[in-house]
DNA sequence: GTCTATATAGCGATAGAC
DNA sequence: GTCTATCGCTATATAGAC
């Protein structure tokens, strides 16, 4: 008779998965509670008993996705030569931000930034700000070693991250059909790191 | 008795203005034909007699905004010293892409890139692609003069444009409250141009 | 706790008067 | 060409059976 406890947890996750998929795919307004319930394989009332209303479900689903953003390790544990470290970083970072999940959450938060400012801020802090800090620390270390001559490491981190996104990320944001091959992307990343290193190299 | 002709044109523009505002502010699904009609000061039937249905009105409104994107002249007619030209360009470009209009259309097209791929492509070509080509031509000229050593001018243009957007543009995309002052932005732009020029300068 | 059935409101789109 | 009034439909959210 006391099965409900565990059964509820399972259904809760089913609902959250379905909600995340629908919200990030079709947007907040175009997603209906009926569709979420059907996709999760539960009744609509079950959805409401778990999350109260549509807004709460949306916030719970997207918040969870935001908190998962910073899990991937982007920098190697031991920092080797500048160019190889930053090249590796750029490849990992680019792969992360162009993943289907990342793109979907990004689009959703941006689209809802007026109606749900708390969510867009959550995404911004867990995503962009989080990575800026990490890279800035890395650049500071290379500056300390005398391998890079950087006055403002946070600013430099912002610049490198922006270059990495380049045109390709925007193409994905707008769902443009023609996109670059993996080889072309790696070529672009490698040359972008080179531009960055050359722009900040120590002359003395 | 034959006033309708001219009166119609006026109402048509009122409807288009109202539709653009609502669609870019609240998104496609969250905008209703009733609200547009009320905001435009006409009846709903008048909206339908002019534009047929919601989708057609949306496409007409956003397409018009997209076509207006490339009107601002970003580069000076006569190209002077590299750094001053690119600094001026960066300021104009940044002002353009961070305008309320640009941001609103960008967000709308990105949010609707699956349901309305034609619109997002229109925006991408009239915006990003258009500017990339213009800047690439400019960089090619400096390469020809021997002031910059650029192997791939289109790639370099993409890199500079990306740096200019930097973190600040993303803040605006997500409607983050705290943003930089005009002075801080100009400082960032100036130093970004310097990084770019230093990374691509001719060594001899 | 979970289901089916339903209340209420707002949507896109249309009909008919003037 | 423009208005008011209205049709169907679907949305969010709730009520009551088990």
Short mmCIF file of C-alpha atoms (C1' of nucleotides) in Angstrom, two decimals:
data_model
loop_
_atom_site.label_atom_id
_atom_site.label_comp_id
_atom_site.label_asym_id
_atom_site.label_seq_id
_atom_site.Cartn_x
_atom_site.Cartn_y
_atom_site.Cartn_z
CA UNK A 1 0.00 0.00 0.00
CA UNK A 2 2.98 2.33 0.46
CA UNK A 3 4.30 2.12 -3.06
CA UNK A 4 3.34 5.70 -4.00
CA UNK A 5 6.51 7.19 -2.49
CA UNK A 6 8.89 5.55 -4.92
CA UNK A 7 6.48 5.48 -7.79
CA UNK A 8 6.06 9.20 -7.42
CA UNK A 9 9.77 9.87 -7.73
CA UNK A 10 9.89 7.93 -10.97
CA UNK A 11 6.93 9.78 -12.45
CA UNK A 12 8.39 13.07 -11.31
CA UNK A 13 11.51 12.41 -13.34
CA UNK A 14 9.50 11.28 -16.33
CA UNK A 15 7.56 14.53 -16.18
CA UNK A 16 10.71 16.62 -15.82
CA UNK A 17 12.37 14.92 -18.79
CA UNK A 18 9.31 15.41 -20.97
CA UNK A 19 8.91 19.02 -19.86
CA UNK A 20 12.56 19.87 -20.52
CA UNK A 21 12.36 18.38 -23.99
CA UNK A 22 9.16 20.16 -24.94
CA UNK A 23 10.05 23.53 -23.43
CA UNK A 24 13.50 23.70 -24.97
CA UNK A 25 12.24 22.45 -28.32
CA UNK A 26 9.07 24.48 -28.81
CA UNK A 27 9.38 27.26 -26.26
CA UNK A 28 7.34 28.08 -23.19
CA UNK A 29 4.11 29.35 -24.72
CA UNK A 30 3.89 26.74 -27.48
CA UNK A 31 4.27 23.88 -25.01
CA UNK A 32 1.08 22.59 -23.41
CA UNK A 33 0.62 20.70 -20.18
CA UNK A 34 -1.41 18.13 -22.09
CA UNK A 35 1.51 17.30 -24.37
CA UNK A 36 3.92 17.06 -21.46
CA UNK A 37 1.60 14.70 -19.62
CA UNK A 38 1.08 12.53 -22.68
CA UNK A 39 4.81 12.42 -23.47
CA UNK A 40 5.62 11.54 -19.86
CA UNK A 41 2.99 8.81 -19.91
CA UNK A 42 1.02 10.18 -16.97
CA UNK A 43 -2.22 12.07 -16.53
CA UNK A 44 -2.37 15.83 -16.49
CA UNK A 45 -3.51 15.90 -12.87
CA UNK A 46 -0.37 14.02 -11.86
CA UNK A 47 1.69 16.75 -13.44
CA UNK A 48 -0.20 19.39 -11.48
CA UNK A 49 0.05 17.48 -8.19
CA UNK A 50 3.83 17.39 -8.61
CA UNK A 51 4.52 20.92 -9.84
CA UNK A 52 1.51 23.11 -9.08
CA UNK A 53 1.40 25.03 -12.34
CA UNK A 54 3.06 25.48 -15.71
CA UNK A 55 5.42 28.21 -14.60
CA UNK A 56 6.76 26.23 -11.68
CA UNK A 57 7.34 23.20 -13.90
CA UNK A 58 9.18 25.36 -16.43
CA UNK A 59 11.41 26.93 -13.79
CA UNK A 60 12.21 23.58 -12.19
CA UNK A 61 13.05 21.95 -15.52
CA UNK A 62 15.24 24.74 -16.88
CA UNK A 63 16.96 25.43 -13.56
CA UNK A 64 18.05 21.82 -13.40
CA UNK A 65 19.50 22.05 -16.89
CA UNK A 66 21.36 25.25 -16.00
CA UNK A 67 22.96 23.71 -12.95
CA UNK A 68 24.29 20.89 -15.09
CA UNK A 69 26.10 23.25 -17.46
CA UNK A 70 29.44 23.47 -15.66
CA UNK A 71 30.08 19.78 -15.17
CA UNK A 72 32.49 19.25 -18.08
CA UNK A 73 36.14 19.84 -17.27
CA UNK A 74 37.53 22.15 -19.92
CA UNK A 75 41.14 22.64 -18.83
CA UNK A 76 43.83 19.99 -18.33
CA UNK A 77 44.93 19.43 -14.75
CA UNK A 78 48.56 20.32 -15.47
CA UNK A 79 49.13 23.31 -17.69
CA UNK A 80 51.63 22.61 -20.45
CA UNK A 81 52.66 24.87 -23.34
CA UNK A 82 50.27 27.78 -23.91
CA UNK A 83 49.21 27.01 -27.42
CA UNK A 84 48.46 23.32 -26.89
CA UNK A 85 46.56 24.00 -23.66
CA UNK A 86 44.41 26.70 -25.24
CA UNK A 87 43.82 24.61 -28.34
CA UNK A 88 42.58 21.71 -26.25
CA UNK A 89 40.45 24.10 -24.23
CA UNK A 90 38.97 25.67 -27.34
CA UNK A 91 37.99 22.27 -28.74
CA UNK A 92 36.33 21.18 -25.50
CA UNK A 93 34.62 24.52 -25.01
CA UNK A 94 33.32 24.61 -28.55
CA UNK A 95 32.02 21.05 -28.28
CA UNK A 96 30.26 21.95 -25.05
CA UNK A 97 28.50 25.09 -26.21
CA UNK A 98 27.43 23.56 -29.53
CA UNK A 99 25.92 20.45 -27.96
CA UNK A 100 22.22 20.02 -28.64
CA UNK A 101 21.46 20.46 -24.95
CA UNK A 102 23.45 23.66 -24.57
CA UNK A 103 21.99 25.24 -27.67
CA UNK A 104 18.44 24.35 -26.63
CA UNK A 105 18.79 25.77 -23.12
CA UNK A 106 20.50 28.86 -24.45
CA UNK A 107 17.72 29.59 -26.91
CA UNK A 108 15.03 28.96 -24.31
CA UNK A 109 16.57 31.23 -21.68
CA UNK A 110 17.20 33.99 -24.21
CA UNK A 111 13.65 33.78 -25.53
CA UNK A 112 12.22 33.96 -22.00
CA UNK A 113 14.63 36.56 -20.65
CA UNK A 114 11.83 39.11 -20.20
CA UNK A 115 9.15 36.83 -18.77
CA UNK A 116 11.62 34.79 -16.69
CA UNK A 117 14.61 37.02 -15.92
CA UNK A 118 15.65 34.81 -13.03
CA UNK A 119 16.22 31.87 -15.37
CA UNK A 120 18.24 33.80 -17.91
CA UNK A 121 20.45 35.10 -15.11
CA UNK A 122 20.87 31.59 -13.78
CA UNK A 123 21.98 30.40 -17.21
CA UNK A 124 24.32 33.33 -17.69
CA UNK A 125 26.05 32.73 -14.37
CA UNK A 126 26.27 28.96 -14.67
CA UNK A 127 27.43 29.18 -18.29
CA UNK A 128 29.33 32.21 -19.63
CA UNK A 129 30.41 33.76 -16.30
CA UNK A 130 31.54 30.42 -14.93
CA UNK A 131 33.75 29.70 -17.94
CA UNK A 132 35.16 33.23 -18.06
CA UNK A 133 36.43 32.89 -14.50
CA UNK A 134 38.01 29.51 -15.13
CA UNK A 135 39.83 30.64 -18.26
CA UNK A 136 40.88 33.92 -16.65
CA UNK A 137 42.59 31.98 -13.86
CA UNK A 138 44.39 29.86 -16.41
CA UNK A 139 45.58 32.91 -18.33
CA UNK A 140 46.76 34.50 -15.09
CA UNK A 141 48.96 31.50 -14.48
CA UNK A 142 50.57 31.84 -17.92
CA UNK A 143 51.04 35.53 -17.24
CA UNK A 144 52.74 34.66 -13.95
CA UNK A 145 55.03 32.28 -15.81
CA UNK A 146 55.93 35.06 -18.21
CA UNK A 147 54.60 33.21 -21.25
CA UNK A 148 51.81 35.67 -21.93
CA UNK A 149 51.79 39.42 -21.41
CA UNK A 150 48.23 40.10 -20.30
CA UNK A 151 47.19 43.21 -18.45
CA UNK A 152 43.57 42.18 -17.78
CA UNK A 153 43.09 38.41 -17.70
CA UNK A 154 39.31 38.54 -17.40
CA UNK A 155 39.11 40.74 -20.48
CA UNK A 156 41.45 38.44 -22.38
CA UNK A 157 39.37 35.42 -21.42
CA UNK A 158 36.26 37.13 -22.77
CA UNK A 159 38.05 37.83 -26.03
CA UNK A 160 39.25 34.28 -26.56
CA UNK A 161 35.87 32.78 -25.69
CA UNK A 162 34.19 35.12 -28.14
CA UNK A 163 36.57 34.23 -30.96
CA UNK A 164 36.01 30.53 -30.38
CA UNK A 165 32.26 30.94 -30.84
CA UNK A 166 32.93 32.82 -34.07
CA UNK A 167 30.48 32.49 -36.91
CA UNK A 168 29.81 28.81 -36.52
CA UNK A 169 28.02 29.11 -33.22
CA UNK A 170 25.72 31.79 -34.63
CA UNK A 171 24.91 29.49 -37.54
CA UNK A 172 23.79 26.86 -35.09
CA UNK A 173 21.83 29.38 -33.05
CA UNK A 174 19.80 30.22 -36.14
CA UNK A 175 19.58 26.65 -37.32
CA UNK A 176 21.27 27.45 -40.64
CA UNK A 177 21.56 24.30 -42.71
CA UNK A 178 25.05 24.76 -44.15
CA UNK A 179 27.65 24.37 -41.43
CA UNK A 180 31.35 23.62 -41.26
CA UNK A 181 32.92 20.17 -41.10
CA UNK A 182 34.77 19.04 -37.99
CA UNK A 183 38.03 19.53 -39.85
CA UNK A 184 37.21 23.09 -40.82
CA UNK A 185 36.17 23.86 -37.24
CA UNK A 186 39.41 22.52 -35.81
CA UNK A 187 41.31 24.54 -38.37
CA UNK A 188 39.46 27.68 -37.32
CA UNK A 189 40.01 26.99 -33.61
CA UNK A 190 43.71 26.35 -34.09
CA UNK A 191 44.19 29.56 -36.04
CA UNK A 192 42.12 31.52 -33.54
CA UNK A 193 44.28 30.37 -30.65
CA UNK A 194 47.29 31.38 -32.68
CA UNK A 195 45.86 34.87 -33.21
CA UNK A 196 45.21 35.16 -29.49
CA UNK A 197 48.63 33.96 -28.44
CA UNK A 198 50.32 36.18 -30.99
CA UNK A 199 48.33 39.17 -29.79
CA UNK A 200 49.29 38.56 -26.17
CA UNK A 201 52.74 37.05 -26.50
CA UNK A 202 55.57 38.31 -24.31
CA UNK A 203 58.00 40.29 -26.36
CA UNK A 204 60.77 40.41 -23.85
CA UNK B 1 -16.79 57.38 -50.76
CA UNK B 2 -13.35 56.31 -52.07
CA UNK B 3 -11.36 57.11 -48.98
CA UNK B 4 -10.65 53.45 -48.09
CA UNK B 5 -7.58 53.24 -50.37
CA UNK B 6 -5.47 55.68 -48.39
CA UNK B 7 -7.02 54.91 -45.06
CA UNK B 8 -6.09 51.30 -45.60
CA UNK B 9 -2.41 52.08 -46.04
CA UNK B 10 -2.36 53.94 -42.74
CA UNK B 11 -4.05 51.13 -40.85
CA UNK B 12 -1.76 48.63 -42.48
CA UNK B 13 1.25 50.41 -41.05
CA UNK B 14 -0.38 50.73 -37.65
CA UNK B 15 -0.98 47.00 -37.65
CA UNK B 16 2.57 46.22 -38.77
CA UNK B 17 4.07 48.44 -36.07
CA UNK B 18 1.92 46.89 -33.38
CA UNK B 19 2.65 43.38 -34.62
CA UNK B 20 6.41 43.94 -34.74
CA UNK B 21 6.41 45.31 -31.21
CA UNK B 22 4.33 42.48 -29.78
CA UNK B 23 6.07 39.66 -31.66
CA UNK B 24 9.59 40.81 -30.82
CA UNK B 25 8.68 41.56 -27.21
CA UNK B 26 6.65 38.50 -26.25
CA UNK B 27 7.41 35.98 -28.98
CA UNK B 28 5.22 34.42 -31.64
CA UNK B 29 3.07 32.06 -29.58
CA UNK B 30 2.49 34.46 -26.69
CA UNK B 31 1.27 37.21 -29.01
CA UNK B 32 -2.43 37.17 -29.87
CA UNK B 33 -4.21 38.72 -32.83
CA UNK B 34 -6.60 40.38 -30.37
CA UNK B 35 -3.77 42.23 -28.67
CA UNK B 36 -2.27 43.34 -31.95
CA UNK B 37 -5.63 44.65 -33.14
CA UNK B 38 -6.24 46.48 -29.88
CA UNK B 39 -2.75 47.99 -29.84
CA UNK B 40 -3.09 49.08 -33.47
CA UNK B 41 -6.46 50.64 -32.74
CA UNK B 42 -8.34 48.58 -35.33
CA UNK B 43 -10.68 45.62 -35.24
CA UNK B 44 -9.44 42.08 -35.54
CA UNK B 45 -11.20 41.57 -38.85
CA UNK B 46 -9.25 44.48 -40.32
CA UNK B 47 -6.04 42.72 -39.35
CA UNK B 48 -7.21 39.57 -41.10
CA UNK B 49 -8.35 41.40 -44.21
CA UNK B 50 -4.86 42.89 -44.53
CA UNK B 51 -2.70 39.90 -43.70
CA UNK B 52 -4.76 36.73 -44.01
CA UNK B 53 -3.51 34.92 -40.94
CA UNK B 54 -1.15 35.16 -37.98
CA UNK B 55 1.77 33.48 -39.70
CA UNK B 56 1.65 35.79 -42.69
CA UNK B 57 1.53 38.84 -40.44
CA UNK B 58 4.51 37.54 -38.47
CA UNK B 59 6.57 36.86 -41.57
CA UNK B 60 5.75 40.26 -43.09
CA UNK B 61 6.60 42.13 -39.89
CA UNK B 62 9.90 40.35 -39.17
CA UNK B 63 11.02 40.28 -42.80
CA UNK B 64 10.66 44.04 -42.96
CA UNK B 65 12.81 44.44 -39.87
CA UNK B 66 15.45 42.10 -41.30
CA UNK B 67 15.71 44.05 -44.52
CA UNK B 68 16.34 47.23 -42.54
CA UNK B 69 19.34 45.72 -40.75
CA UNK B 70 22.06 46.66 -43.23
CA UNK B 71 21.22 50.33 -43.68
CA UNK B 72 23.84 51.78 -41.32
CA UNK B 73 27.22 52.53 -42.90
CA UNK B 74 29.86 50.96 -40.69
CA UNK B 75 33.09 51.77 -42.52
CA UNK B 76 34.47 55.19 -43.45
CA UNK B 77 34.56 55.98 -47.14
CA UNK B 78 38.33 56.50 -47.19
CA UNK B 79 40.38 54.00 -45.26
CA UNK B 80 42.97 55.67 -43.03
CA UNK B 81 45.32 54.03 -40.51
CA UNK B 82 44.31 50.49 -39.60
CA UNK B 83 43.77 50.95 -35.90
CA UNK B 84 41.63 54.08 -36.14
CA UNK B 85 39.51 52.65 -38.94
CA UNK B 86 38.84 49.41 -37.07
CA UNK B 87 38.15 51.27 -33.83
CA UNK B 88 35.56 53.44 -35.52
CA UNK B 89 34.09 50.36 -37.16
CA UNK B 90 33.95 48.48 -33.86
CA UNK B 91 32.08 51.32 -32.18
CA UNK B 92 29.53 51.61 -34.96
CA UNK B 93 29.09 47.87 -35.24
CA UNK B 94 28.67 47.45 -31.50
CA UNK B 95 26.12 50.27 -31.35
CA UNK B 96 24.21 48.69 -34.20
CA UNK B 97 23.98 45.14 -32.84
CA UNK B 98 23.13 46.29 -29.32
CA UNK B 99 20.29 48.57 -30.38
CA UNK B 100 16.93 47.62 -28.92
CA UNK B 101 15.64 46.80 -32.39
CA UNK B 102 18.54 44.56 -33.34
CA UNK B 103 18.42 42.65 -30.07
CA UNK B 104 14.67 42.15 -30.30
CA UNK B 105 14.76 40.84 -33.89
CA UNK B 106 17.74 38.64 -33.09
CA UNK B 107 15.98 37.02 -30.15
CA UNK B 108 12.78 36.53 -32.12
CA UNK B 109 14.47 34.91 -35.13
CA UNK B 110 16.56 32.64 -32.93
CA UNK B 111 13.53 31.57 -30.92
CA UNK B 112 11.58 30.79 -34.11
CA UNK B 113 14.44 29.21 -36.04
CA UNK B 114 12.74 25.80 -36.08
CA UNK B 115 9.18 26.89 -36.81
CA UNK B 116 10.25 29.67 -39.23
CA UNK B 117 13.62 28.69 -40.70
CA UNK B 118 13.15 31.06 -43.61
CA UNK B 119 13.08 34.05 -41.26
CA UNK B 120 16.15 33.05 -39.29
CA UNK B 121 18.05 32.57 -42.53
CA UNK B 122 16.88 35.98 -43.73
CA UNK B 123 18.16 37.56 -40.54
CA UNK B 124 21.44 35.70 -40.68
CA UNK B 125 22.14 36.79 -44.23
CA UNK B 126 21.03 40.40 -43.81
CA UNK B 127 22.90 40.71 -40.51
CA UNK B 128 25.99 38.60 -39.73
CA UNK B 129 26.85 37.45 -43.27
CA UNK B 130 26.40 40.94 -44.70
CA UNK B 131 28.78 42.50 -42.17
CA UNK B 132 31.35 39.72 -42.48
CA UNK B 133 31.66 40.37 -46.20
CA UNK B 134 31.99 44.11 -45.77
CA UNK B 135 34.69 43.82 -43.13
CA UNK B 136 36.51 41.11 -45.05
CA UNK B 137 36.81 43.42 -48.05
CA UNK B 138 38.20 46.14 -45.84
CA UNK B 139 40.77 43.79 -44.32
CA UNK B 140 41.76 42.61 -47.78
CA UNK B 141 42.55 46.20 -48.70
CA UNK B 142 44.85 46.58 -45.68
CA UNK B 143 46.48 43.28 -46.57
CA UNK B 144 47.06 44.58 -50.09
CA UNK B 145 48.65 47.70 -48.65
CA UNK B 146 50.96 45.53 -46.59
CA UNK B 147 49.67 46.89 -43.26
CA UNK B 148 48.16 43.61 -42.14
CA UNK B 149 49.40 40.09 -42.79
CA UNK B 150 46.18 38.13 -43.20
CA UNK B 151 45.99 34.78 -44.91
CA UNK B 152 42.19 34.41 -44.80
CA UNK B 153 40.38 37.74 -44.65
CA UNK B 154 36.92 36.26 -44.16
CA UNK B 155 38.16 34.23 -41.21
CA UNK B 156 39.84 37.31 -39.74
CA UNK B 157 36.65 39.32 -40.14
CA UNK B 158 34.72 36.66 -38.25
CA UNK B 159 37.26 36.77 -35.46
CA UNK B 160 37.17 40.54 -35.04
CA UNK B 161 33.39 40.68 -35.14
CA UNK B 162 33.19 37.98 -32.50
CA UNK B 163 35.60 39.78 -30.18
CA UNK B 164 33.65 43.00 -30.49
CA UNK B 165 30.47 41.28 -29.29
CA UNK B 166 32.40 39.90 -26.36
CA UNK B 167 30.63 39.41 -23.06
CA UNK B 168 28.57 42.59 -23.17
CA UNK B 169 26.40 41.50 -26.06
CA UNK B 170 25.59 38.23 -24.31
CA UNK B 171 24.56 40.19 -21.23
CA UNK B 172 22.09 42.12 -23.32
CA UNK B 173 20.87 38.97 -25.02
CA UNK B 174 19.90 37.58 -21.62
CA UNK B 175 18.61 40.88 -20.33
CA UNK B 176 21.10 40.92 -17.44
CA UNK B 177 20.61 44.06 -15.38
CA UNK B 178 24.23 44.98 -14.65
CA UNK B 179 25.97 46.16 -17.79
CA UNK B 180 29.05 48.17 -18.65
CA UNK B 181 29.23 51.94 -18.98
CA UNK B 182 29.88 53.54 -22.35
CA UNK B 183 33.40 54.35 -21.21
CA UNK B 184 34.12 50.75 -20.22
CA UNK B 185 32.74 49.53 -23.53
CA UNK B 186 34.91 51.90 -25.54
CA UNK B 187 37.90 50.80 -23.50
CA UNK B 188 37.13 47.17 -24.29
CA UNK B 189 36.64 47.87 -27.99
CA UNK B 190 39.87 49.81 -28.25
CA UNK B 191 41.88 47.08 -26.57
CA UNK B 192 40.19 44.41 -28.67
CA UNK B 193 41.15 46.16 -31.89
CA UNK B 194 44.68 46.36 -30.54
CA UNK B 195 44.74 42.61 -29.87
CA UNK B 196 43.50 41.98 -33.40
CA UNK B 197 45.98 44.32 -35.07
CA UNK B 198 48.84 42.94 -33.01
CA UNK B 199 47.86 39.39 -33.89
CA UNK B 200 47.79 40.18 -37.61
CA UNK B 201 50.44 42.85 -37.93
CA UNK B 202 53.01 42.59 -40.67
CA UNK B 203 56.36 41.71 -39.22
CA UNK B 204 58.45 43.02 -41.87
"C1'" DG C 1 -1.33 9.26 -5.74
"C1'" DT C 2 -3.30 8.75 -9.82
"C1'" DC C 3 -6.86 8.58 -12.97
"C1'" DT C 4 -11.17 10.46 -16.02
"C1'" DA C 5 -14.21 14.20 -16.60
"C1'" DT C 6 -15.12 18.95 -16.55
"C1'" DA C 7 -15.11 24.15 -15.70
"C1'" DT C 8 -13.58 28.42 -17.53
"C1'" DA C 9 -11.07 31.42 -20.39
"C1'" DG C 10 -8.64 32.81 -24.43
"C1'" DC C 11 -7.10 31.61 -28.92
"C1'" DG C 12 -7.30 31.95 -34.40
"C1'" DA C 13 -10.44 32.61 -37.74
"C1'" DT C 14 -15.19 33.72 -39.90
"C1'" DA C 15 -20.07 35.74 -40.80
"C1'" DG C 16 -22.88 39.43 -41.69
"C1'" DA C 17 -24.30 44.50 -40.97
"C1'" DC C 18 -23.10 49.04 -42.73
"C1'" DG D 1 -13.03 48.40 -45.80
"C1'" DT D 2 -14.24 48.24 -41.39
"C1'" DC D 3 -16.87 47.11 -37.64
"C1'" DT D 4 -19.42 43.85 -33.90
"C1'" DA D 5 -20.70 39.31 -32.78
"C1'" DT D 6 -19.73 34.59 -32.84
"C1'" DC D 7 -18.03 29.80 -33.98
"C1'" DG D 8 -14.87 25.98 -32.84
"C1'" DC D 9 -11.03 24.63 -30.66
"C1'" DT D 10 -7.49 24.19 -27.24
"C1'" DA D 11 -5.34 25.97 -23.30
"C1'" DT D 12 -4.65 26.00 -17.96
"C1'" DA D 13 -6.39 24.43 -14.00
"C1'" DT D 14 -9.74 21.88 -10.93
"C1'" DA D 15 -13.29 18.25 -9.05
"C1'" DG D 16 -14.40 13.88 -7.74
"C1'" DA D 17 -13.93 8.59 -8.28
"C1'" DC D 18 -10.85 4.83 -6.94
#
